[in-house]
Coordinates of N, CA and C in Angstrom, one line a residue:
M275 N -1.4 14.9 30.3 CA -0.3 15.5 30.4 C 0.5 15.5 29.0
A276 N 0.8 16.6 28.6 CA 1.4 17.4 27.4 C 2.6 15.7 26.7
L277 N 3.1 15.9 25.6 CA 4.1 15.5 26.1 C 5.0 16.1 25.5
T278 N 6.5 17.0 26.0 CA 7.6 17.7 25.5 C 8.0 17.1 24.1
K279 N 8.3 18.2 23.7 CA 9.1 17.9 21.9 C 9.6 16.7 22.1
K280 N 10.9 16.3 23.0 CA 11.9 15.6 22.8 C 11.1 14.2 23.4
E281 N 10.1 14.4 23.9 CA 9.5 13.0 24.0 C 8.2 12.8 23.2
Y282 N 7.9 13.5 21.9 CA 7.7 13.5 21.4 C 8.3 13.2 20.4
Q283 N 9.5 13.3 20.4 CA 10.4 12.2 19.4 C 11.0 11.4 19.3
W284 N 11.0 11.0 20.7 CA 11.6 9.7 20.6 C 10.0 7.6 20.7
L285 N 8.8 9.3 20.7 CA 7.4 8.6 20.5 C 7.8 8.0 19.7
L286 N 7.7 9.0 17.9 CA 7.6 8.7 16.6 C 9.4 8.1 16.4
V287 N 10.5 8.5 16.8 CA 11.5 7.2 16.5 C 10.1 5.6 17.5
I288 N 10.7 5.6 18.3 CA 9.7 4.1 19.0 C 9.1 3.7 17.6
L289 N 8.3 4.6 17.0 CA 6.7 3.8 16.0 C 7.9 3.9 14.8
T290 N 8.5 4.8 14.4 CA 8.8 4.4 12.9 C 10.0 2.9 12.7
C291 N 10.2 2.6 14.3 CA 10.9 1.6 14.5 C 10.2 0.0 13.9
I292 N 9.0 0.0 14.7 CA 8.2 -1.0 15.1 C 7.2 -1.0 14.1
C293 N 6.9 -0.2 13.2 CA 6.1 0.4 11.8 C 6.7 0.0 10.2
C294 N 7.6 0.5 10.3 CA 8.3 0.5 9.0 C 9.0 0.1 8.6
T295 N 8.9 -0.7 7.2 CA 8.9 -1.8 7.0 C 9.9 -1.6 4.7
F296 N 10.9 -1.1 5.0 CA 11.6 0.1 4.1 C 12.2 -1.1 2.6
T297 N 12.6 -2.8 3.9 CA 12.8 -3.3 3.0 C 13.1 -4.8 3.4
S298 N 12.4 -5.6 2.8 CA 12.9 -7.7 3.8 C 12.8 -7.5 4.8
G299 N 11.3 -6.9 5.7 CA 11.5 -6.9 7.4 C 12.5 -6.0 8.1
I300 N 13.2 -5.2 7.2 CA 14.0 -4.1 8.2 C 13.2 -2.5 8.8
P301 N 13.4 -2.4 10.1 CA 13.7 -3.3 11.1 C 13.4 -4.9 11.5
Y302 N 11.3 -4.3 11.9 CA 10.0 -4.7 12.1 C 9.0 -4.8 11.2
G303 N 8.3 -3.4 10.9 CA 6.9 -3.2 10.2 C 6.1 -4.5 9.8
N304 N 6.1 -5.3 9.5 CA 4.8 -6.3 9.2 C 5.6 -7.2 10.0
R305 N 6.3 -7.2 10.6 CA 6.6 -8.7 11.5 C 5.9 -8.7 12.9
L306 N 5.5 -7.2 13.1 CA 4.7 -6.4 14.2 C 4.2 -6.1 14.2
G307 N 2.9 -6.8 12.9 CA 1.4 -6.1 12.6 C 0.9 -5.0 11.6
A308 N 2.2 -4.1 11.0 CA 2.1 -3.1 10.3 C 1.4 -3.6 8.9
N309 N 1.6 -4.9 8.8 CA 0.2 -5.2 8.1 C 0.7 -4.0 6.7
N310 N 1.7 -3.7 5.9 CA 2.0 -3.1 4.7 C 1.4 -1.8 4.6
G311 N 1.0 -1.1 5.6 CA 0.0 0.6 6.2 C -0.9 -0.3 5.8
Y312 N -1.3 -0.9 6.7 CA -3.1 -1.1 6.5 C -3.6 -1.2 7.7
S313 N -2.7 -1.5 9.0 CA -3.4 -1.6 10.2 C -3.6 -0.7 11.1
L314 N -3.7 -0.6 12.1 CA -4.7 0.0 13.1 C -3.1 1.2 13.6
I315 N -2.0 0.0 14.1 CA -0.8 0.1 14.6 C -0.6 1.8 14.1
W316 N -0.5 1.6 11.5 CA 0.6 2.0 11.3 C -0.7 3.6 11.5
F317 N -2.0 3.6 11.3 CA -2.7 4.4 11.5 C -2.8 5.1 12.6
I318 N -2.2 4.6 13.8 CA -2.2 5.1 15.2 C -0.6 6.3 14.4
A319 N 0.3 5.5 14.7 CA 1.9 6.1 13.5 C 1.6 7.5 13.1
L320 N 1.3 7.3 12.3 CA 0.3 8.8 11.3 C -0.2 9.6 12.2
F321 N -1.2 9.1 13.0 CA -1.8 10.1 13.8 C -1.1 11.1 14.7
F322 N -0.2 9.8 15.0 CA 0.9 11.4 16.2 C 1.7 12.2 15.2
T323 N 2.3 10.8 14.2 CA 2.9 11.8 13.3 C 2.8 13.8 12.4
G324 N 1.8 13.1 12.3 CA 0.2 14.7 12.2 C 0.7 15.1 13.0
G325 N -0.4 15.4 15.1 CA 0.3 16.5 15.8 C 1.5 15.7 15.7
Y326 N 2.2 15.9 16.0 CA 4.0 17.0 16.4 C 4.3 17.9 15.2
F327 N 4.3 17.2 13.4 CA 4.2 18.5 12.8 C 3.6 19.2 13.0
R328 N 1.7 19.2 13.3 CA 1.2 20.8 13.8 C 1.3 21.5 14.9
R329 N 1.9 20.9 15.9 CA 2.0 20.8 17.0 C 3.5 21.9 17.1
F330 N 4.6 21.3 16.4 CA 6.0 22.2 16.6 C 6.9 23.1 15.4
D331 N 6.2 22.3 14.2 CA 6.5 22.7 13.4 C 7.8 23.2 12.9
P332 N 9.0 21.7 12.9 CA 10.1 21.9 13.4 C 11.2 22.2 11.9
I333 N 10.5 22.0 11.1 CA 11.2 23.1 10.2 C 10.4 23.7 8.8
Q334 N 11.5 24.7 9.1 CA 10.7 26.3 8.9 C 11.4 26.8 7.6
S335 N 11.8 26.3 7.2 CA 12.0 26.6 5.1 C 11.5 25.1 4.7
K336 N 11.3 26.2 3.2 CA 10.6 25.4 2.4 C 11.6 24.6 1.8
R337 N 13.0 25.8 1.4 CA 13.4 24.8 0.4 C 14.3 24.3 0.8
T338 N 14.9 24.1 2.5 CA 15.1 22.8 3.0 C 14.5 21.2 3.0
I339 N 13.3 21.9 3.3 CA 12.1 20.2 2.9 C 12.2 19.7 1.6
G340 N 11.9 20.8 0.1 CA 12.2 20.5 -0.9 C 13.5 19.7 -1.4
L341 N 14.6 20.5 -0.5 CA 16.0 19.7 -1.0 C 16.0 18.6 -0.7
A342 N 15.4 18.1 0.4 CA 15.4 16.7 2.0 C 14.5 15.8 0.7
F343 N 13.1 16.5 0.3 CA 11.9 15.4 -0.9 C 13.6 15.4 -1.7
L344 N 13.4 16.2 -2.3 CA 14.8 15.2 -3.5 C 15.6 14.5 -3.6
L345 N 16.4 14.8 -2.3 CA 17.7 14.1 -1.9 C 16.9 12.4 -1.4
L346 N 15.5 12.1 -0.8 CA 15.6 11.4 -0.4 C 14.9 10.5 -1.8
A347 N 13.9 11.4 -2.0 CA 12.8 10.6 -3.6 C 14.9 10.2 -4.2
G348 N 15.8 10.2 -4.6 CA 16.9 10.4 -5.2 C 17.7 8.7 -4.9
V349 N 17.7 9.1 -3.7 CA 18.2 8.1 -2.6 C 16.9 6.7 -3.0
V350 N 15.7 6.4 -3.1 CA 15.1 5.7 -2.9 C 15.1 5.3 -4.5
Y351 N 15.2 5.7 -5.3 CA 15.0 5.6 -6.8 C 16.7 5.3 -6.7
L352 N 17.7 5.5 -6.6 CA 19.3 4.8 -6.9 C 19.4 3.4 -6.2
F353 N 18.4 3.2 -4.9 CA 18.1 1.9 -3.8 C 17.4 1.0 -4.7
Y354 N 16.3 1.1 -5.1 CA 15.1 -0.1 -6.0 C 15.9 -0.5 -7.5
I355 N 17.2 0.6 -8.3 CA 18.0 0.5 -9.3 C 18.4 -0.3 -9.2
G356 N 19.3 -0.3 -8.0 CA 20.3 -0.9 -7.6 C 19.8 -2.8 -7.1
K357 N 18.9 -2.4 -6.3 CA 18.1 -3.7 -6.0 C 18.0 -4.6 -7.4
A358 N 17.1 -3.6 -8.4 CA 17.1 -4.6 -9.6 C 17.9 -5.3 -10.7
F359 N 18.9 -4.4 -10.8 CA 20.2 -4.8 -10.9 C 21.0 -5.9 -10.6
W360 N 20.5 -5.6 -9.4 CA 21.4 -7.7 -8.3 C 19.8 -8.2 -9.1
R361 N 18.9 -8.0 -8.8 CA 18.0 -9.1 -8.9 C 18.3 -9.6 -10.4
Y362 N 18.8 -9.2 -11.1 CA 18.7 -9.0 -13.0 C 20.3 -10.1 -12.8
K363 N 21.3 -9.7 -12.1 CA 22.1 -10.4 -12.3 C 22.3 -11.1 -11.8
T364 N 21.9 -11.4 -10.8 CA 22.0 -13.2 -10.1 C 21.0 -14.1 -10.4
S365 N 20.1 -13.8 -10.8 CA 18.6 -15.0 -12.0 C 18.0 -14.4 -12.5
G366 N 18.6 -13.3 -13.5 CA 18.1 -12.6 -14.6 C 16.9 -12.6 -15.2
N367 N 16.3 -12.4 -14.1 CA 14.6 -11.3 -13.9 C 15.0 -10.3 -13.3
L368 N 14.0 -9.0 -14.6 CA 14.0 -7.7 -14.5 C 12.0 -7.9 -14.1
S369 N 12.1 -6.8 -13.0 CA 10.2 -6.8 -12.4 C 10.4 -5.6 -12.0
L370 N 9.3 -4.8 -12.1 CA 9.2 -3.8 -10.9 C 8.7 -3.9 -9.4
E371 N 8.8 -3.6 -9.0 CA 8.8 -3.8 -7.3 C 8.2 -2.2 -6.9
F372 N 6.7 -2.7 -6.0 CA 6.1 -1.6 -5.2 C 7.0 -2.1 -3.8
S373 N 6.3 0.1 -3.3 CA 6.5 0.0 -1.8 C 5.1 0.1 -1.3
S374 N 5.4 -0.2 -0.2 CA 4.3 -0.4 1.0 C 4.4 1.2 1.7
Y375 N 2.8 0.7 2.1 CA 2.7 2.4 3.2 C 3.3 2.5 3.7
N376 N 4.3 1.4 4.4 CA 4.9 2.3 5.6 C 6.2 1.7 5.6
S377 N 6.5 1.7 4.2 CA 8.1 1.8 3.9 C 8.7 3.4 3.1
F378 N 9.4 3.7 2.1 CA 9.6 4.9 1.8 C 9.1 5.6 1.4
A379 N 7.4 5.1 0.9 CA 6.5 6.2 0.8 C 6.1 7.4 1.9
Y380 N 6.4 6.7 3.4 CA 5.7 7.7 4.4 C 6.8 8.9 4.7
P381 N 8.2 8.8 4.5 CA 9.2 10.1 4.9 C 8.5 11.1 4.0
L382 N 8.9 11.0 2.3 CA 8.6 10.9 0.9 C 7.0 11.8 1.2
A383 N 6.0 11.3 1.8 CA 4.3 11.8 1.7 C 4.8 12.4 2.4
V384 N 5.5 12.7 4.3 CA 5.5 13.6 4.8 C 6.4 15.0 4.8
L385 N 7.3 14.8 4.2 CA 7.9 15.8 3.6 C 7.4 17.0 2.6
A386 N 6.1 16.0 1.3 CA 5.9 16.2 0.5 C 4.3 17.1 0.9
F387 N 3.7 16.9 2.3 CA 2.6 17.3 3.0 C 3.3 18.7 3.3
L388 N 4.6 19.0 4.4 CA 5.2 19.9 4.3 C 5.6 21.3 3.7
F389 N 6.0 20.0 3.0 CA 6.4 21.3 1.4 C 5.6 22.2 1.1
F390 N 4.0 21.7 0.9 CA 2.9 22.1 0.2 C 2.1 22.9 1.2
Q391 N 2.6 22.8 2.6 CA 2.2 23.1 3.9 C 2.9 24.6 4.0
K392 N 3.9 24.7 3.9 CA 4.6 26.1 3.3 C 4.4 27.1 2.0
L393 N 4.1 26.6 1.2 CA 3.4 27.5 0.1 C 2.8 28.4 1.0
P394 N 2.8 29.0 0.4 CA 2.1 30.9 0.5 C 0.4 30.9 0.5
D395 N -0.9 31.3 0.8 CA -1.1 31.8 0.4 C -2.1 33.0 -0.3
N396 N -1.1 33.4 -1.2 CA -1.0 34.7 -2.1 C -2.2 34.3 -2.9
G397 N -3.2 33.8 -2.8 CA -5.0 33.8 -4.1 C -4.2 33.1 -4.9
S398 N -3.0 32.1 -5.6 CA -2.7 31.8 -6.6 C -3.9 31.2 -6.9
R399 N -4.1 30.8 -8.4 CA -5.1 29.4 -8.8 C -4.4 28.4 -8.9
I400 N -3.7 27.8 -8.8 CA -3.1 26.7 -8.8 C -2.8 26.4 -7.2
I401 N -2.6 26.7 -6.5 CA -2.5 26.9 -5.1 C -4.1 26.5 -4.3
S402 N -4.9 27.6 -5.2 CA -6.2 27.1 -4.7 C -7.0 25.8 -5.5
L403 N -6.3 25.0 -6.2 CA -7.1 23.8 -7.0 C -5.7 22.5 -6.3
L404 N -4.8 23.0 -5.5 CA -4.7 21.8 -5.2 C -4.9 21.9 -4.1
A405 N -5.6 22.9 -3.3 CA -6.0 22.7 -1.4 C -7.5 22.3 -1.3
R406 N -8.0 22.3 -2.5 CA -10.1 22.3 -2.4 C -9.8 20.9 -2.6
P407 N -9.2 19.5 -2.8 CA -9.3 18.3 -3.2 C -8.6 17.5 -1.2
A408 N -7.7 19.4 -1.0 CA -7.0 19.4 0.8 C -7.8 18.2 1.9
A409 N -8.9 19.4 1.8 CA -9.9 18.7 2.8 C -10.4 17.3 3.0
M410 N -10.7 16.8 1.4 CA -11.5 15.3 1.0 C -10.2 14.3 0.9
T411 N -9.3 14.5 1.6 CA -8.1 13.3 1.6 C -8.3 12.3 2.4
F412 N -8.6 12.8 3.5 CA -9.2 11.6 4.4 C -10.1 10.3 4.4
G413 N -11.6 11.5 3.3 CA -12.7 10.8 3.1 C -12.6 9.7 1.8
I414 N -11.0 10.5 0.9 CA -10.1 9.7 -0.2 C -9.9 8.2 0.1
Y415 N -9.3 8.5 1.3 CA -8.4 6.9 1.7 C -10.0 6.2 1.8
L416 N -10.6 6.6 3.0 CA -11.3 5.8 3.8 C -12.5 4.9 2.8
I417 N -12.6 5.9 1.1 CA -13.5 5.5 0.6 C -12.4 4.0 0.2
H418 N -11.5 4.8 -1.0 CA -10.6 3.3 -2.0 C -10.1 2.6 -0.8
E419 N -9.8 2.5 0.2 CA -9.4 1.9 1.0 C -9.8 0.3 1.6
H420 N -11.4 1.0 1.4 CA -12.5 0.0 2.5 C -11.7 -1.5 1.9
P421 N -11.7 -2.1 2.6 CA -11.5 -3.9 1.7 C -11.9 -4.7 0.7
I422 N -13.1 -4.0 1.1 CA -14.5 -5.0 -0.4 C -13.8 -3.7 -1.5
V423 N -14.1 -2.1 -1.7 CA -13.3 -1.9 -2.4 C -12.4 -1.5 -3.1
R424 N -11.0 -2.0 -2.2 CA -9.8 -2.0 -2.6 C -9.5 -3.2 -3.1
E425 N -10.1 -4.3 -2.8 CA -10.1 -5.7 -3.6 C -10.3 -5.5 -4.9
W426 N -11.7 -4.7 -5.1 CA -12.4 -4.8 -6.1 C -11.7 -3.4 -7.8
L427 N -11.3 -3.1 -6.5 CA -10.4 -1.9 -7.5 C -9.1 -2.4 -8.4
W428 N -8.8 -3.1 -7.5 CA -7.2 -4.2 -7.9 C -7.5 -5.2 -8.7
Q429 N -8.2 -5.5 -8.2 CA -8.2 -7.5 -9.0 C -9.0 -7.3 -10.3
N430 N -10.6 -6.6 -10.1 CA -11.6 -6.8 -11.5 C -10.7 -5.7 -11.8
G431 N -11.1 -3.9 -11.1 CA -11.2 -2.9 -11.4 C -10.2 -2.8 -12.7
W432 N -8.7 -3.2 -12.3 CA -7.9 -3.5 -12.5 C -7.3 -4.5 -13.6
G433 N -7.8 -5.0 -13.4 CA -7.6 -6.6 -14.3 C -8.1 -6.6 -15.5
W434 N -9.5 -5.8 -15.6 CA -9.8 -5.5 -17.2 C -9.0 -4.6 -18.0
T435 N -7.7 -4.0 -18.1 CA -6.8 -3.5 -19.0 C -5.9 -4.6 -19.3
G436 N -6.3 -5.5 -18.6 CA -5.3 -7.1 -19.0 C -3.6 -7.2 -19.5
L437 N -2.6 -5.8 -18.3 CA -1.6 -5.0 -18.5 C -0.8 -6.0 -18.0
D438 N -0.1 -6.5 -18.4 CA 1.1 -7.6 -17.0 C 2.4 -6.4 -17.1
N439 N 3.2 -6.3 -16.1 CA 4.9 -6.2 -15.4 C 5.1 -5.2 -16.7
D440 N 5.5 -5.9 -17.8 CA 6.3 -6.0 -19.0 C 5.4 -5.2 -20.4
S441 N 4.6 -4.3 -20.1 CA 3.8 -3.8 -20.5 C 4.0 -2.6 -21.2
P442 N 4.8 -1.6 -22.2 CA 5.0 0.0 -22.3 C 4.0 1.0 -21.6
W443 N 2.4 -0.1 -21.6 CA 1.4 1.2 -21.2 C 1.6 0.2 -19.5
L444 N 1.9 0.4 -19.1 CA 1.8 0.0 -17.4 C 1.8 1.6 -16.5
I445 N 3.0 2.5 -16.9 CA 3.0 3.0 -16.2 C 1.9 4.0 -16.3
P446 N 1.5 4.9 -17.7 CA 1.0 5.8 -18.1 C -0.4 5.0 -17.5
C447 N -0.6 4.0 -17.6 CA -2.0 3.5 -17.5 C -2.0 3.4 -15.7
G448 N -1.7 3.2 -15.0 CA -1.9 3.8 -14.0 C -2.0 4.6 -12.9
L449 N -0.8 5.8 -13.5 CA -1.2 6.7 -13.2 C -2.8 7.5 -14.2
L450 N -3.2 7.1 -14.9 CA -4.5 7.5 -15.3 C -5.4 6.8 -14.3
Y451 N -5.4 5.6 -14.2 CA -6.4 4.5 -13.3 C -6.2 5.3 -11.9
C452 N -5.0 5.6 -10.7 CA -5.2 6.9 -9.9 C -5.9 7.6 -10.0
S453 N -5.7 8.3 -11.1 CA -5.9 9.7 -11.0 C -7.7 9.9 -11.0
I454 N -7.9 9.0 -11.9 CA -9.5 8.7 -12.5 C -10.5 7.8 -10.7
I455 N -9.6 7.4 -9.9 CA -9.9 6.7 -8.6 C -10.4 8.3 -7.7
F456 N -9.3 9.1 -8.2 CA -8.8 9.7 -6.9 C -9.9 11.0 -6.5
L457 N -10.7 11.1 -8.3 CA -11.4 12.2 -8.7 C -12.9 11.2 -8.9
V458 N -12.5 10.2 -8.9 CA -14.3 10.0 -7.7 C -14.8 10.0 -6.6
C459 N -13.5 9.8 -6.2 CA -13.4 9.7 -4.6 C -13.9 11.2 -4.0
C460 N -13.2 12.3 -4.6 CA -13.4 13.4 -4.6 C -15.1 13.5 -5.0
G461 N -16.0 13.5 -5.6 CA -16.6 13.6 -5.8 C -18.0 12.4 -4.8
I462 N -17.5 11.8 -4.5 CA -18.6 11.2 -3.5 C -18.5 12.4 -2.6
D463 N -17.5 12.2 -1.9 CA -17.2 13.1 -0.9 C -17.8 14.0 -0.6
R464 N -17.4 15.3 -2.1 CA -18.1 15.8 -1.8 C -19.6 16.1 -1.8
G465 N -20.2 15.2 -2.5 CA -21.7 14.6 -2.5 C -22.1 14.5 -0.7
R466 N -21.3 13.7 -0.4 CA -21.8 13.5 1.0 C -21.4 14.8 1.6
L467 N -20.7 15.6 1.1 CA -21.3 17.0 2.0 C -22.0 17.5 1.9
I468 N -22.7 17.6 0.5 CA -23.9 18.8 0.1 C -25.0 18.1 0.5
L469 N -25.1 16.1 0.8 CA -25.3 15.9 1.6 C -25.8 15.9 2.9
F470 N -25.2 16.0 3.8 CA -24.7 16.4 5.3 C -25.6 18.0 5.3
K471 N -25.3 18.1 4.1 CA -25.4 19.7 4.5 C -27.1 20.3 4.5
A472 N -27.7 19.8 3.1 CA -28.8 19.4 3.1 C -29.4 18.8 4.2
L473 N -29.3 18.0 4.9 CA -30.0 16.8 5.2 C -29.8 18.1 7.6
T474 N -28.8 18.7 7.7 CA -28.6 19.5 8.7 C -29.9 20.8 9.0
P475 N -30.8 20.6 10.2 CA -31.7 21.6 10.2 C -31.0 23.0 10.3
K476 N -31.4 23.5 10.0 CA -31.2 25.2 10.2 C -31.9 25.5 11.1
H477 N -30.7 26.4 12.1 CA -31.3 27.5 13.1 C -31.3 28.7 13.0
S478 N -32.8 28.7 13.4 CA -32.9 30.4 12.9 C -32.3 31.7 13.5
S479 N -31.7 32.1 13.1 CA -30.9 33.2 13.4 C -31.3 34.3 14.5
S480 N -33.2 34.3 14.3 CA -33.6 35.3 15.8 C -34.0 34.6 16.6
S481 N -34.0 34.8 17.6 CA -34.3 34.2 18.5 C -35.5 35.1 19.1
N482 N -36.5 33.7 20.1 CA -37.6 33.7 20.7 C -38.1 34.6 21.1
Q483 N -39.2 35.4 21.3 CA -39.2 36.3 22.7 C -40.1 35.5 23.5

C-alpha cells in the first residue's frame, strides 16, 4: 500500500528527528546509530527522501528553491561563525569545524539537488557538463566511501599534504583534493560501464526462422 503525501511527510519528519545531528547530539542523531551519516539507517532516510521528491515534487518554483538554499546557507554560516566566536571568547581557541553528513549538509544537499533538477534542458553546454557525472554520483559515493578507501584517502592520502588547520592553503588544497577524488571516481565508474557493456552479450536483432 502506497503512502499518502501527508503520511510520507510524517515519515520524513520522524526519520529526520531520529537520524539528524545538527549540533551536539540535538535532537538525537548519532545516539541512535546515524554514525555521522555513514550508517544503514541514514541511507534509508536518504532513500525515502529521494522517493518523496520524485513522487510528489512539492516545490515547483526554481526561484523559491534557490532563495531557500541561499537563506539556509547564510544561517548555517552565521551559526558556525557564532560557535567559533563563542569558543574563542571562552577558551581562546579558534579552529575550523566540520559538518557531518547527517547535519546541515542534508537540507542543503536536498535544496541543491532540487534546484539543478529544475534547470531547463535547453541544450546548454554547461547543463550538459553538469548532467554527465550525475548518473555516476551513486557509484562515486560507493567507491570513495568504502571503509578501506575512505581511511586511505583521509588518513594516508590527505596526510601527505602535511597541512594543518592553521594553514592558509587548507581550504584551496582541500577543494582541489576533493575534485581529484571526484574525477578519479568518475573515471572508475565510467570504466565499469564500458567493461560491463563489452561483457554483455549482444542479442541478434534478427529472429530465428
